[in-house]
GROMACS .gro file of C-alpha atoms in nm:
model
  340
    1MET     CA    1  -0.302 -17.835  -1.963
    2VAL     CA    2  -0.489 -17.639  -2.221
    3THR     CA    3  -0.691 -17.549  -1.985
    4ILE     CA    4  -0.403 -17.346  -1.826
    5PHE     CA    5  -0.335 -17.194  -2.070
    6ARG     CA    6  -0.602 -17.043  -2.130
    7THR     CA    7  -0.650 -16.886  -1.820
    8ARG     CA    8  -0.234 -16.732  -1.812
    9LYS     CA    9  -0.345 -16.568  -2.211
   10SER     CA   10  -0.665 -16.501  -2.029
   11LYS     CA   11  -0.449 -16.260  -1.725
   12ILE     CA   12  -0.232 -16.128  -1.969
   13HIS     CA   13  -0.455 -15.960  -2.177
   14THR     CA   14  -0.652 -15.875  -1.876
   15THR     CA   15  -0.336 -15.713  -1.779
   16ILE     CA   16  -0.248 -15.522  -2.123
   17THR     CA   17  -0.552 -15.378  -2.157
   18VAL     CA   18  -0.583 -15.231  -1.799
   19ILE     CA   19  -0.193 -15.054  -1.819
   20LEU     CA   20  -0.320 -14.958  -2.166
   21LEU     CA   21  -0.626 -14.774  -1.950
   22ILE     CA   22  -0.411 -14.629  -1.784
   23VAL     CA   23  -0.149 -14.511  -1.983
   24ALA     CA   24  -0.471 -14.365  -2.131
   25ALA     CA   25  -0.617 -14.210  -1.879
   26ILE     CA   26  -0.310 -14.027  -1.793
   27LEU     CA   27  -0.234 -13.886  -2.109
   28TYR     CA   28  -0.608 -13.770  -2.162
   29LYS     CA   29  -0.540 -13.586  -1.804
   30LEU     CA   30  -0.202 -13.464  -1.949
   31ALA     CA   31  -0.393 -13.334  -2.261
   32ASP     CA   32  -0.638 -13.221  -2.068
   33ARG     CA   33  -0.466 -12.957  -1.844
   34TYR     CA   34  -0.166 -12.878  -2.122
   35LEU     CA   35  -0.337 -12.885  -2.467
   36ILE     CA   36  -0.721 -12.918  -2.443
   37GLU     CA   37  -0.874 -12.574  -2.487
   38HIS     CA   38  -1.122 -12.448  -2.123
   39VAL     CA   39  -1.332 -12.115  -2.163
   40GLU     CA   40  -1.473 -12.021  -1.861
   41VAL     CA   41  -1.490 -11.705  -1.925
   42LYS     CA   42  -1.578 -11.507  -2.300
   43VAL     CA   43  -1.454 -11.195  -2.269
   44THR     CA   44  -1.593 -10.803  -2.448
   45PRO     CA   45  -1.301 -10.700  -2.654
   46ASN     CA   46  -1.215 -10.317  -2.494
   47THR     CA   47  -1.525 -10.085  -2.599
   48SER     CA   48  -1.198  -9.803  -2.553
   49ILE     CA   49  -1.081  -9.963  -2.916
   50THR     CA   50  -1.287  -9.852  -3.205
   51GLN     CA   51  -1.255 -10.212  -3.480
   52GLY     CA   52  -1.204 -10.155  -3.813
   53THR     CA   53  -1.222  -9.817  -3.849
   54ASP     CA   54  -0.924  -9.624  -4.047
   55THR     CA   55  -0.668  -9.536  -3.778
   56GLY     CA   56  -0.483  -9.342  -3.995
   57ILE     CA   57  -0.223  -9.564  -3.922
   58SER     CA   58   0.020  -9.813  -4.079
   59SER     CA   59   0.378 -10.065  -4.041
   60GLY     CA   60   0.674 -10.046  -4.126
   61SER     CA   61   0.658  -9.716  -4.298
   62GLY     CA   62   1.011  -9.492  -4.446
   63SER     CA   63   1.353  -9.638  -4.455
   64GLY     CA   64   1.695  -9.572  -4.306
   65THR     CA   65   1.920  -9.594  -3.998
   66SER     CA   66   2.054  -9.470  -3.716
   67SER     CA   67   2.218  -9.530  -3.381
   68ASN     CA   68   2.170  -9.403  -3.008
   69SER     CA   69   2.355  -9.429  -2.725
   70THR     CA   70   2.291  -9.731  -2.510
   71PRO     CA   71   2.210  -9.721  -2.092
   72ASP     CA   72   2.487  -9.968  -2.073
   73SER     CA   73   2.820  -9.996  -2.285
   74GLY     CA   74   2.619 -10.124  -2.574
   75THR     CA   75   2.558 -10.026  -2.909
   76SER     CA   76   2.187  -9.914  -3.014
   77SER     CA   77   2.043  -9.897  -3.352
   78GLY     CA   78   1.688  -9.925  -3.538
   79THR     CA   79   1.515  -9.793  -3.811
   80THR     CA   80   1.417  -9.391  -3.757
   81ALA     CA   81   1.167  -9.353  -4.085
   82SER     CA   82   1.059  -9.002  -4.215
   83ALA     CA   83   0.803  -8.940  -3.936
   84THR     CA   84   0.392  -8.971  -4.109
   85THR     CA   85   0.179  -8.741  -3.950
   86SER     CA   86  -0.233  -8.796  -3.955
   87SER     CA   87  -0.507  -8.605  -3.761
   88ASP     CA   88  -0.444  -8.783  -3.486
   89ALA     CA   89  -0.017  -8.907  -3.460
   90GLU     CA   90   0.302  -8.837  -3.565
   91TYR     CA   91   0.534  -9.174  -3.617
   92ASP     CA   92   0.784  -9.443  -3.769
   93ASP     CA   93   0.925  -9.743  -3.789
   94TRP     CA   94   1.059  -9.689  -3.401
   95ASN     CA   95   0.779  -9.405  -3.259
   96TYR     CA   96   0.516  -9.278  -3.212
   97LYS     CA   97   0.287  -8.951  -3.025
   98ASP     CA   98  -0.046  -8.842  -3.018
   99ASP     CA   99  -0.245  -8.644  -2.815
  100ASN     CA  100  -0.146  -8.852  -2.474
  101GLU     CA  101   0.097  -9.069  -2.578
  102THR     CA  102   0.452  -9.066  -2.626
  103ILE     CA  103   0.659  -9.447  -2.751
  104SER     CA  104   1.010  -9.499  -2.851
  105ILE     CA  105   1.171  -9.808  -2.894
  106LYS     CA  106   1.524  -9.891  -2.891
  107LYS     CA  107   1.728 -10.166  -3.015
  108VAL     CA  108   2.039 -10.251  -2.794
  109GLU     CA  109   2.335 -10.546  -2.868
  110THR     CA  110   2.592 -10.570  -2.592
  111GLY     CA  111   2.871 -10.806  -2.529
  112SER     CA  112   2.979 -11.036  -2.895
  113GLY     CA  113   3.005 -11.409  -3.001
  114SER     CA  114   2.822 -11.626  -2.728
  115ASP     CA  115   2.843 -11.288  -2.433
  116MET     CA  116   2.670 -11.080  -2.757
  117ILE     CA  117   2.304 -11.017  -2.551
  118THR     CA  118   2.017 -10.886  -2.760
  119TYR     CA  119   1.735 -10.667  -2.622
  120TYR     CA  120   1.437 -10.422  -2.730
  121VAL     CA  121   1.361 -10.076  -2.527
  122ALA     CA  122   1.082  -9.908  -2.503
  123ASP     CA  123   1.050  -9.528  -2.347
  124VAL     CA  124   0.671  -9.496  -2.261
  125THR     CA  125   0.465  -9.125  -2.110
  126PHE     CA  126   0.137  -9.096  -2.070
  127ASN     CA  127   0.001  -8.713  -2.070
  128SER     CA  128  -0.276  -8.738  -1.904
  129LYS     CA  129  -0.502  -9.099  -1.910
  130THR     CA  130  -0.325  -9.428  -1.779
  131ASN     CA  131  -0.414  -9.557  -2.182
  132LEU     CA  132  -0.231  -9.992  -2.054
  133LEU     CA  133  -0.486 -10.265  -2.135
  134THR     CA  134  -0.459 -10.550  -2.128
  135ALA     CA  135  -0.650 -10.903  -2.374
  136PHE     CA  136  -0.703 -11.249  -2.387
  137ALA     CA  137  -0.601 -11.450  -2.627
  138LYS     CA  138  -0.943 -11.530  -2.875
  139ASP     CA  139  -1.103 -11.282  -2.592
  140SER     CA  140  -1.160 -11.604  -2.379
  141PHE     CA  141  -1.074 -11.627  -1.983
  142GLY     CA  142  -0.890 -11.994  -1.943
  143THR     CA  143  -0.665 -12.256  -2.006
  144ASN     CA  144  -0.491 -12.381  -2.286
  145ILE     CA  145  -0.624 -12.090  -2.476
  146THR     CA  146  -0.353 -11.919  -2.664
  147GLN     CA  147  -0.251 -11.709  -2.937
  148ASN     CA  148   0.007 -11.521  -3.109
  149THR     CA  149   0.102 -11.205  -2.959
  150SER     CA  150   0.149 -11.028  -3.261
  151THR     CA  151  -0.265 -11.167  -3.364
  152ILE     CA  152  -0.422 -11.108  -3.019
  153ALA     CA  153  -0.281 -10.698  -3.067
  154ALA     CA  154  -0.368 -10.662  -3.432
  155ASN     CA  155  -0.733 -10.801  -3.274
  156ASN     CA  156  -0.704 -10.519  -3.087
  157ASN     CA  157  -0.580 -10.225  -3.287
  158ALA     CA  158  -0.238 -10.172  -3.033
  159VAL     CA  159   0.014  -9.964  -3.194
  160PHE     CA  160   0.284 -10.146  -2.883
  161ALA     CA  161   0.199 -10.467  -2.712
  162ILE     CA  162   0.392 -10.711  -2.511
  163ASN     CA  163   0.317 -11.080  -2.388
  164GLY     CA  164   0.183 -11.058  -2.040
  165ASP     CA  165   0.243 -11.355  -1.747
  166TYR     CA  166   0.082 -11.675  -1.964
  167TYR     CA  167  -0.192 -11.706  -1.671
  168GLY     CA  168  -0.376 -12.008  -1.868
  169PHE     CA  169  -0.063 -12.236  -1.773
  170ARG     CA  170  -0.150 -12.222  -1.419
  171SER     CA  171  -0.444 -12.258  -1.148
  172ASP     CA  172  -0.284 -12.029  -0.940
  173GLY     CA  173  -0.176 -11.671  -0.868
  174VAL     CA  174  -0.445 -11.338  -0.899
  175VAL     CA  175  -0.576 -11.251  -1.192
  176ILE     CA  176  -0.701 -10.897  -1.259
  177ARG     CA  177  -0.819 -10.725  -1.611
  178ASN     CA  178  -0.912 -10.436  -1.680
  179GLY     CA  179  -1.077 -10.446  -1.353
  180THR     CA  180  -1.196 -10.741  -1.304
  181VAL     CA  181  -1.127 -10.985  -1.142
  182TYR     CA  182  -1.102 -11.302  -1.313
  183ARG     CA  183  -0.854 -11.565  -1.074
  184ASP     CA  184  -0.828 -11.533  -0.702
  185GLN     CA  185  -0.584 -11.823  -0.615
  186PRO     CA  186  -0.283 -11.645  -0.404
  187ALA     CA  187   0.020 -11.791  -0.458
  188ARG     CA  188   0.349 -11.595  -0.508
  189ILE     CA  189   0.468 -11.150  -0.517
  190GLY     CA  190   0.229 -11.053  -0.744
  191LEU     CA  191   0.248 -10.715  -1.020
  192ALA     CA  192  -0.029 -10.473  -0.940
  193MET     CA  193  -0.137 -10.153  -1.194
  194PHE     CA  194  -0.313  -9.864  -1.054
  195ASN     CA  195  -0.613  -9.662  -1.231
  196ASP     CA  196  -0.294  -9.335  -1.136
  197GLY     CA  197  -0.039  -9.495  -1.307
  198THR     CA  198   0.171  -9.593  -1.125
  199MET     CA  199   0.261 -10.006  -0.974
  200LYS     CA  200   0.417 -10.220  -0.782
  201SER     CA  201   0.426 -10.535  -0.692
  202TYR     CA  202   0.270 -10.714  -0.395
  203ASP     CA  203   0.279 -11.061  -0.178
  204GLU     CA  204  -0.124 -11.240  -0.323
  205GLU     CA  205  -0.137 -11.397   0.022
  206GLU     CA  206  -0.090 -11.098   0.222
  207THR     CA  207  -0.317 -10.834   0.023
  208SER     CA  208  -0.708 -10.986  -0.073
  209THR     CA  209  -0.857 -10.852  -0.428
  210ASP     CA  210  -1.133 -10.621  -0.236
  211ASP     CA  211  -0.802 -10.450  -0.127
  212LEU     CA  212  -0.669 -10.382  -0.464
  213LEU     CA  213  -0.995 -10.309  -0.629
  214ALA     CA  214  -1.021 -10.031  -0.375
  215GLN     CA  215  -0.677  -9.925  -0.431
  216GLY     CA  216  -0.777  -9.862  -0.752
  217VAL     CA  217  -0.591 -10.166  -0.941
  218THR     CA  218  -0.714 -10.214  -1.319
  219ASN     CA  219  -0.456 -10.475  -1.349
  220ALA     CA  220  -0.317 -10.785  -1.206
  221PHE     CA  221  -0.003 -11.002  -1.340
  222SER     CA  222   0.143 -11.324  -1.108
  223PHE     CA  223   0.481 -11.444  -1.247
  224GLY     CA  224   0.734 -11.209  -1.104
  225PRO     CA  225   0.969 -11.245  -0.972
  226ALA     CA  226   1.013 -10.895  -0.903
  227LEU     CA  227   1.323 -10.716  -1.058
  228VAL     CA  228   1.317 -10.361  -0.836
  229THR     CA  229   1.121 -10.208  -0.536
  230ASP     CA  230   1.153  -9.854  -0.470
  231GLY     CA  231   1.399  -9.764  -0.624
  232GLU     CA  232   1.652 -10.115  -0.544
  233ILE     CA  233   1.704 -10.375  -0.685
  234ALA     CA  234   1.446 -10.677  -0.545
  235GLY     CA  235   1.656 -10.944  -0.377
  236ASP     CA  236   1.854 -11.257  -0.468
  237PHE     CA  237   1.785 -11.410  -0.748
  238SER     CA  238   2.035 -11.771  -0.726
  239HIS     CA  239   1.739 -11.994  -0.704
  240VAL     CA  240   1.378 -11.872  -0.807
  241GLU     CA  241   1.094 -12.121  -0.929
  242ILE     CA  242   0.772 -11.959  -1.073
  243ASP     CA  243   0.532 -12.298  -1.040
  244LYS     CA  244   0.460 -12.630  -0.961
  245ASN     CA  245   0.329 -12.744  -1.349
  246PHE     CA  246   0.513 -13.032  -1.533
  247GLY     CA  247   0.828 -12.932  -1.655
  248ASN     CA  248   0.881 -12.635  -1.415
  249ARG     CA  249   1.214 -12.513  -1.430
  250SER     CA  250   1.418 -12.238  -1.193
  251ILE     CA  251   1.437 -11.915  -1.408
  252GLN     CA  252   1.764 -11.763  -1.307
  253ASN     CA  253   2.036 -11.838  -1.578
  254SER     CA  254   2.053 -11.701  -1.866
  255ASN     CA  255   1.740 -11.697  -2.090
  256PRO     CA  256   1.491 -11.494  -2.329
  257ARG     CA  257   1.346 -11.238  -2.067
  258THR     CA  258   0.999 -10.964  -2.097
  259GLY     CA  259   0.988 -10.751  -1.809
  260ILE     CA  260   0.793 -10.374  -1.706
  261GLY     CA  261   0.913 -10.055  -1.513
  262MET     CA  262   0.813  -9.787  -1.386
  263ILE     CA  263   1.036  -9.485  -1.395
  264SER     CA  264   0.779  -9.264  -1.213
  265ALA     CA  265   0.393  -9.199  -1.226
  266ASN     CA  266   0.278  -9.305  -1.632
  267HIS     CA  267   0.615  -9.331  -1.758
  268TYR     CA  268   0.696  -9.688  -1.813
  269VAL     CA  269   1.027  -9.933  -1.982
  270PHE     CA  270   0.897 -10.234  -2.152
  271VAL     CA  271   1.205 -10.452  -2.239
  272VAL     CA  272   1.172 -10.799  -2.395
  273VAL     CA  273   1.529 -10.941  -2.454
  274ASP     CA  274   1.557 -11.233  -2.702
  275GLY     CA  275   1.781 -11.585  -2.587
  276ARG     CA  276   1.882 -11.856  -2.727
  277SER     CA  277   2.066 -11.806  -2.989
  278ALA     CA  278   2.421 -11.849  -3.023
  279GLY     CA  279   2.619 -11.573  -3.184
  280TYR     CA  280   2.304 -11.317  -3.184
  281SER     CA  281   2.214 -11.349  -2.771
  282ARG     CA  282   2.249 -11.572  -2.536
  283GLY     CA  283   1.959 -11.397  -2.317
  284MET     CA  284   1.956 -11.237  -1.958
  285THR     CA  285   2.022 -11.390  -1.613
  286LEU     CA  286   1.761 -11.218  -1.341
  287THR     CA  287   2.006 -11.041  -1.164
  288GLU     CA  288   2.152 -10.838  -1.498
  289PHE     CA  289   1.782 -10.841  -1.594
  290ALA     CA  290   1.710 -10.655  -1.285
  291ASP     CA  291   2.056 -10.442  -1.287
  292LEU     CA  292   1.915 -10.289  -1.668
  293PHE     CA  293   1.566 -10.192  -1.495
  294LYS     CA  294   1.794 -10.010  -1.251
  295GLU     CA  295   1.955  -9.885  -1.466
  296LEU     CA  296   1.709  -9.713  -1.712
  297GLY     CA  297   1.540  -9.542  -1.390
  298ALA     CA  298   1.285  -9.751  -1.263
  299THR     CA  299   1.140  -9.723  -0.924
  300GLU     CA  300   0.950 -10.040  -1.006
  301ALA     CA  301   1.022 -10.337  -1.247
  302TYR     CA  302   0.873 -10.705  -1.264
  303ASN     CA  303   0.921 -10.932  -1.519
  304LEU     CA  304   0.696 -11.133  -1.708
  305ASP     CA  305   0.675 -11.463  -1.865
  306GLY     CA  306   0.994 -11.525  -2.079
  307GLY     CA  307   1.138 -11.765  -2.325
  308GLY     CA  308   0.981 -11.837  -2.679
  309SER     CA  309   0.707 -11.608  -2.505
  310SER     CA  310   0.855 -11.276  -2.524
  311THR     CA  311   0.800 -11.042  -2.772
  312MET     CA  312   0.756 -10.708  -2.783
  313TYR     CA  313   0.519 -10.555  -3.137
  314PHE     CA  314   0.488 -10.182  -3.240
  315MET     CA  315   0.296 -10.076  -3.516
  316GLY     CA  316   0.200 -10.418  -3.697
  317ARG     CA  317   0.469 -10.616  -3.681
  318VAL     CA  318   0.696 -10.816  -3.461
  319VAL     CA  319   1.020 -10.579  -3.335
  320ASN     CA  320   1.207 -10.849  -3.142
  321ASN     CA  321   1.354 -11.245  -3.275
  322PRO     CA  322   1.171 -11.443  -3.054
  323LEU     CA  323   1.438 -11.692  -2.960
  324GLY     CA  324   1.648 -11.627  -3.253
  325LYS     CA  325   1.422 -11.779  -3.534
  326GLY     CA  326   1.141 -11.528  -3.574
  327ASN     CA  327   0.868 -11.811  -3.446
  328GLU     CA  328   0.641 -11.616  -3.188
  329ARG     CA  329   0.488 -11.912  -2.923
  330GLY     CA  330   0.114 -11.874  -2.844
  331VAL     CA  331   0.093 -11.708  -2.556
  332SER     CA  332  -0.297 -11.673  -2.309
  333ASP     CA  333  -0.267 -11.249  -2.305
  334ILE     CA  334  -0.138 -10.886  -2.434
  335ILE     CA  335  -0.042 -10.600  -2.237
  336TYR     CA  336  -0.100 -10.307  -2.493
  337ILE     CA  337  -0.183  -9.985  -2.553
  338PRO     CA  338  -0.394  -9.853  -2.828
  339GLN     CA  339  -0.388  -9.501  -3.031
  340SER     CA  340  -0.533  -9.295  -2.803
   0.00000   0.00000   0.00000
């Protein structure tokens, strides 16, 4: 009888040990996929920026408020400071201008109560050279490598920045940054940005990276969907899924948003929508987001990573209010504009 009891106890102990080992293996696999940093390539920071030099630009200067008309029926507001002039640029809290680029940002509020939406539109024009660059968190390409948008932007002396496509959350898609191919796993509709100051969405599975580079692509993002193509709304947004990863869900409902649009060559609009904050901003549906870009005059527009990632940075500060809480979420990459 004692022998039988010991045998059963040993089997139970063995079973528990096996279960614990399986659970530990699953937890490690999840941590390895979603938490542990994996650096594939260490990237040299953009050499077009002189690190640590005095650019003559300071953040948060001046005071005063102004209201402007908006592209819809909402109201627009923002701080308009007395313009500061350096040897290189003129700027205030919401505007920047140098010999090559002009940036103007508006805060727009529309609706009321639970239907209120707050978003930010940055109108950007380049005179001669397209000065749109990209940067990775911690100057590294890989998975689970993140920093706040503002941190990456400050580390690259950015005047303006938004979060990118959070490429590090997925293992597929085409990732080209500043002319270098980092990932070539076609999976969805991507965004290609060209050295002539234009951009266009494309099917990753139908266009090779060699063809993209031959056409002059400088950056390619993999998120989506395309919002506007050839001046028209890109399609039906009734059900959209971007990833097949753990926790994926459809993204067409009201959410914080980040997107980029092109009005014409070297003329862009960047939009960041706050959301998930009752009484401040519910966010936008994909249909509303596409409609907004078309109203702004975009002939091409593309949806980037949203939710808690949605962040707009300008002149040393975060302009929007992520999730209505003022807390940034770490991201893997940004799109930014340095001083010319």
